[in-house]
Amino acid sequence: MDDLTEMLKGTLEGCVLEIIGGEETYGYAITRRLNDLGFADVVEGTVYTILLRLERNGLVRVTKRPSGMGPPRKFYALNDAGRAELARFWTKWEYLSSRIDKLREGGG
Amino acid sequence: MDDLTEMLKGTLEGCVLEIIGGEETYGYAITRRLNDLGFADVVEGTVYTILLRLERNGLVRVTKRPSGMGPPRKFYALNDAGRAELARFWTKWEYLSSRIDKLREGGG
DNA sequence: CTCAGTACTTTGTAACACCGAGTACCGCTA
DNA sequence: TAGCGGTACTCGGTGTTACAAAGTACTGAG
């Protein structure tokens, strides 16, 4: 697949929110999950910057836990503000994708 | 609708390509068309920067024509490279939206 | 004890949409 | 004839974002 970088702007953060909303998890695992889902080129650095942003914006609760497989992990879970932000993300995504599909179908 | 700015990154240019691909047209009209299609907050300055970029990247043919209603208009039409880029855009869009929908459906 | 795998951090970069202000041409009206 | 609103394009600067690159650090296997 071609480079999706620009198209991911504004949506990748929503994807991370959705993943965290599904279960409490941590950066490294989120990166693997995104890769498995087809976002093959997303790297750790990108996910960590998003996680730091979510934390800074007060959308997540963070818990540090030891790991048997390396350094301690920072687990992320959505709080109320995070769930609200996730809902807003899906509203925007639906709006955007419906407009784009309309444009394609003859709107053009 | 909330602010779509970040989500439009990487897609708005594709929308402009699609509009130009439908018929030869000019910046001011493209802005109105986008506004009518639901991209209500897109302003002229944004569209013109996209058009200049398309021109710089050799994706369009530009023709200046006088207008009965103001200053001369710069009409834009896709060339071969532009049509190829438009096709790439739709491929990427389909890929992205399918992954996002999958993520939402339980992928999360 | 080196190495691969796990796991997080930090600094800097490029691309994009957007903002604000400006220029300029036109038809209408007072 | 002066002003105004609508049309039409340009330009410099801003903030946000995903990404690249390099580093730190812990663990278990060979």
Coordinates of C-alpha atoms (C1' of nucleotides) in Angstrom, one line a residue:
Chain A
M1 CA 0.0 0.0 0.0
D2 CA 1.1 3.5 -0.8
D3 CA 2.0 5.9 2.0
L4 CA -1.0 6.6 4.2
T5 CA 0.8 9.1 6.4
E6 CA -1.2 12.2 5.5
M7 CA -4.5 10.4 5.4
L8 CA -3.9 9.0 8.9
K9 CA -3.7 12.4 10.4
G10 CA -6.7 12.9 12.6
T11 CA -7.8 9.3 12.3
L12 CA -4.9 7.4 13.9
E13 CA -5.5 8.9 17.2
G14 CA -9.1 7.8 17.0
C15 CA -8.0 4.3 16.2
V16 CA -5.8 4.3 19.3
L17 CA -8.7 5.5 21.4
E18 CA -10.9 2.7 20.0
I19 CA -8.3 0.1 20.9
I20 CA -7.8 1.4 24.4
G21 CA -11.6 1.6 24.8
G22 CA -11.8 -2.1 24.0
E23 CA -9.4 -3.2 26.7
E24 CA -6.8 -1.7 29.0
T25 CA -3.5 -2.1 27.1
Y26 CA 0.0 -0.6 26.5
G27 CA 2.0 1.1 23.8
Y28 CA 4.0 -1.7 22.4
A29 CA 0.9 -4.0 22.2
I30 CA -1.1 -1.2 20.5
T31 CA 1.5 -0.8 17.9
R32 CA 1.4 -4.6 17.1
R33 CA -2.4 -4.5 17.1
L34 CA -2.4 -1.6 14.6
N35 CA 0.1 -3.5 12.4
D36 CA -2.0 -6.6 12.4
L37 CA -5.1 -4.6 11.5
G38 CA -3.5 -3.4 8.3
F39 CA -1.8 -0.2 9.5
A40 CA 1.5 -1.9 8.6
D41 CA 3.8 1.1 8.6
V42 CA 2.8 2.6 12.0
V43 CA 5.8 2.5 14.2
E44 CA 6.3 2.7 18.0
G45 CA 7.4 6.3 18.0
T46 CA 4.1 7.4 16.4
V47 CA 2.0 5.5 18.9
Y48 CA 3.9 6.8 21.9
T49 CA 3.5 10.4 20.8
I50 CA -0.2 9.8 20.5
L51 CA -0.3 8.2 24.0
L52 CA 1.5 11.0 25.5
R53 CA -0.9 13.4 23.9
L54 CA -3.9 11.5 25.2
E55 CA -2.4 11.6 28.7
R56 CA -1.6 15.3 28.4
N57 CA -5.2 16.0 27.3
G58 CA -6.6 14.1 30.2
L59 CA -8.4 11.4 28.1
V60 CA -6.8 8.3 29.7
R61 CA -6.0 6.8 33.1
V62 CA -2.4 5.4 33.2
T63 CA -1.2 2.5 35.4
K64 CA 2.4 1.3 35.4
R65 CA 2.8 -2.5 35.9
P66 CA 5.9 -4.7 35.9
S67 CA 6.3 -7.1 32.9
G68 CA 7.8 -10.5 32.9
M69 CA 9.1 -9.8 29.4
G70 CA 11.1 -6.6 29.7
P71 CA 10.8 -3.2 31.2
P72 CA 7.6 -2.2 33.1
R73 CA 4.5 -1.4 30.9
K74 CA 2.3 1.7 31.0
F75 CA -1.3 0.5 30.7
Y76 CA -3.8 2.9 29.3
A77 CA -7.6 3.0 29.9
L78 CA -10.2 5.5 28.8
N79 CA -11.8 7.8 31.3
D80 CA -15.1 9.6 30.8
A81 CA -13.5 12.4 28.8
G82 CA -11.8 9.7 26.7
R83 CA -15.0 7.9 26.0
A84 CA -16.6 11.2 25.0
E85 CA -13.7 12.0 22.7
L86 CA -14.0 8.5 21.1
A87 CA -17.7 9.1 20.4
R88 CA -16.9 12.5 18.9
F89 CA -14.3 10.7 16.7
W90 CA -16.8 8.2 15.3
T91 CA -19.3 11.0 14.7
K92 CA -16.7 12.9 12.7
W93 CA -15.6 9.8 10.8
E94 CA -19.1 8.9 9.8
Y95 CA -19.7 12.5 8.6
L96 CA -16.5 12.6 6.6
S97 CA -16.8 9.2 5.0
S98 CA -20.4 9.8 4.0
R99 CA -19.5 13.1 2.3
I100 CA -16.6 11.6 0.5
D101 CA -18.7 8.7 -0.7
K102 CA -21.3 11.1 -1.9
L103 CA -18.7 13.2 -3.7
R104 CA -17.4 10.1 -5.4
E105 CA -20.8 8.9 -6.5
G106 CA -21.6 11.8 -8.8
G107 CA -21.2 14.6 -6.6
G108 CA -17.9 15.0 -8.3
Chain B
M1 CA -20.2 19.5 13.0
D2 CA -17.0 19.5 15.1
D3 CA -13.8 20.7 13.6
L4 CA -12.7 18.3 10.8
T5 CA -9.4 20.0 10.1
E6 CA -7.1 17.2 11.1
M7 CA -9.2 14.5 9.5
L8 CA -9.2 16.3 6.2
K9 CA -5.5 16.2 5.9
G10 CA -4.6 14.0 3.0
T11 CA -8.3 13.7 1.9
L12 CA -9.1 17.2 1.0
E13 CA -6.6 17.2 -1.8
G14 CA -8.2 14.1 -3.1
C15 CA -11.6 15.7 -3.0
V16 CA -10.3 18.6 -5.1
L17 CA -8.8 16.2 -7.6
E18 CA -12.2 14.4 -7.9
I19 CA -14.0 17.7 -8.5
I20 CA -11.5 18.8 -11.1
G21 CA -11.7 15.3 -12.7
G22 CA -15.4 15.8 -13.1
E23 CA -15.2 19.0 -15.1
E24 CA -12.7 21.7 -15.8
T25 CA -13.3 24.4 -13.1
Y26 CA -11.7 27.1 -11.0
G27 CA -10.8 27.8 -7.4
Y28 CA -13.7 29.9 -6.3
A29 CA -16.2 27.5 -7.7
I30 CA -14.4 24.5 -6.2
T31 CA -14.7 26.2 -2.8
R32 CA -18.4 26.7 -3.2
R33 CA -18.8 23.1 -4.4
L34 CA -17.0 21.8 -1.3
N35 CA -19.1 23.9 0.9
D36 CA -22.3 22.6 -0.7
L37 CA -21.1 19.0 -0.4
G38 CA -20.9 19.4 3.4
F39 CA -17.3 20.6 3.8
A40 CA -18.8 23.8 5.2
D41 CA -15.7 25.3 6.9
V42 CA -13.3 25.0 3.9
V43 CA -12.3 28.4 2.9
E44 CA -10.7 29.9 -0.2
G45 CA -7.2 30.1 1.1
T46 CA -7.1 26.4 1.8
V47 CA -8.3 25.5 -1.7
Y48 CA -5.9 27.8 -3.4
T49 CA -2.9 26.3 -1.5
I50 CA -4.1 22.9 -2.7
L51 CA -4.4 24.1 -6.3
L52 CA -1.0 25.7 -6.3
R53 CA 0.4 22.4 -4.9
L54 CA -1.3 20.4 -7.7
E55 CA 0.1 22.8 -10.2
R56 CA 3.6 22.6 -8.7
N57 CA 3.4 18.8 -8.7
G58 CA 2.4 18.7 -12.4
L59 CA -1.0 17.1 -11.9
V60 CA -3.1 19.7 -13.6
R61 CA -3.4 21.7 -16.8
V62 CA -4.1 25.4 -16.1
T63 CA -5.9 27.8 -18.4
K64 CA -6.6 31.4 -17.6
R65 CA -9.9 32.8 -19.0
P66 CA -11.6 36.1 -18.6
S67 CA -14.8 36.2 -16.5
G68 CA -17.8 38.4 -16.9
M69 CA -18.1 38.5 -13.1
G70 CA -14.8 39.7 -11.8
P71 CA -11.1 39.0 -12.3
P72 CA -9.9 36.3 -14.8
R73 CA -10.4 32.7 -13.7
K74 CA -7.7 30.0 -13.6
F75 CA -9.4 26.9 -14.9
Y76 CA -7.9 23.5 -13.8
A77 CA -8.2 20.2 -15.6
L78 CA -6.5 16.9 -14.7
N79 CA -3.7 15.6 -16.9
D80 CA -2.5 12.0 -17.1
A81 CA -0.5 12.3 -13.9
G82 CA -3.4 13.9 -12.2
R83 CA -5.8 11.1 -13.2
A84 CA -3.2 8.5 -11.9
E85 CA -2.9 10.4 -8.6
L86 CA -6.7 10.5 -8.3
A87 CA -6.9 6.7 -8.8
R88 CA -4.2 6.3 -6.1
F89 CA -6.2 8.5 -3.8
W90 CA -9.3 6.3 -4.1
T91 CA -7.3 3.2 -3.6
K92 CA -5.8 4.6 -0.4
W93 CA -9.2 5.9 0.8
E94 CA -10.8 2.5 0.2
Y95 CA -8.0 0.8 2.1
L96 CA -8.2 3.2 5.0
S97 CA -11.9 3.2 5.4
S98 CA -12.1 -0.6 5.2
R99 CA -9.5 -0.9 8.0
I100 CA -11.2 1.6 10.1
D101 CA -14.6 0.0 9.7
K102 CA -13.1 -3.4 10.6
L103 CA -11.4 -1.9 13.7
R104 CA -14.7 -0.5 14.8
E105 CA -16.7 -3.7 14.3
G106 CA -14.8 -5.8 16.8
G107 CA -11.4 -5.5 15.7
G108 CA -11.1 -3.0 18.6
Chain C
dC1 C1' 27.9 -12.0 28.1
dT2 C1' 26.3 -11.0 24.0
dC3 C1' 22.1 -10.8 21.4
dA4 C1' 17.3 -10.5 20.2
dG5 C1' 12.9 -9.2 21.7
dT6 C1' 10.3 -6.2 24.7
dA7 C1' 9.2 -1.5 26.1
dC8 C1' 9.4 3.5 26.7
dT9 C1' 11.5 8.4 25.7
dT10 C1' 13.1 12.4 23.3
dT11 C1' 14.4 15.6 19.5
dG12 C1' 13.7 17.1 15.1
dT13 C1' 11.4 17.1 10.4
dA14 C1' 7.9 17.5 6.6
dA15 C1' 3.4 17.9 5.2
dC16 C1' -1.0 19.6 5.6
dA17 C1' -5.1 22.6 6.4
dC18 C1' -6.0 27.0 8.0
dC19 C1' -5.8 32.1 9.1
dG20 C1' -5.4 36.8 8.0
dA21 C1' -4.5 40.2 5.2
dG22 C1' -3.9 42.0 0.8
dT23 C1' -4.8 42.9 -4.3
dA24 C1' -7.9 43.4 -8.0
dC25 C1' -11.9 43.3 -11.2
dC26 C1' -16.8 44.0 -11.9
dG27 C1' -21.8 45.7 -11.8
dC28 C1' -25.0 48.2 -9.2
dT29 C1' -26.8 52.2 -6.8
dA30 C1' -27.1 56.6 -4.6
Chain D
dT1 C1' -18.4 59.3 -9.4
dA2 C1' -17.8 57.3 -5.3
dG3 C1' -18.8 53.5 -2.6
dC4 C1' -20.2 48.7 -1.8
dG5 C1' -20.8 43.8 -2.2
dG6 C1' -19.7 39.8 -4.8
dT7 C1' -16.2 37.5 -7.5
dA8 C1' -11.4 35.8 -7.8
dC9 C1' -6.6 34.9 -6.8
dT10 C1' -2.1 35.4 -3.8
dC11 C1' 1.0 35.2 0.1
dG12 C1' 3.4 34.8 4.8
dG13 C1' 2.8 32.6 8.9
dT14 C1' 0.7 29.2 12.5
dG15 C1' -0.5 24.8 14.8
dT16 C1' -1.2 20.0 14.6
dT17 C1' 0.0 15.7 13.1
dA18 C1' 2.5 11.4 11.8
dC19 C1' 7.0 9.9 11.3
dA20 C1' 12.3 9.3 11.6
dA21 C1' 16.1 8.4 14.3
dA22 C1' 18.5 7.7 18.1
dG23 C1' 18.8 6.5 22.7
dT24 C1' 17.8 4.0 27.4
dA25 C1' 16.7 -0.1 29.8
dC26 C1' 15.0 -4.7 31.2
dT27 C1' 14.7 -9.9 30.3
dG28 C1' 15.8 -14.7 28.9
dA29 C1' 18.2 -17.7 25.6
dG30 C1' 22.3 -19.2 23.4

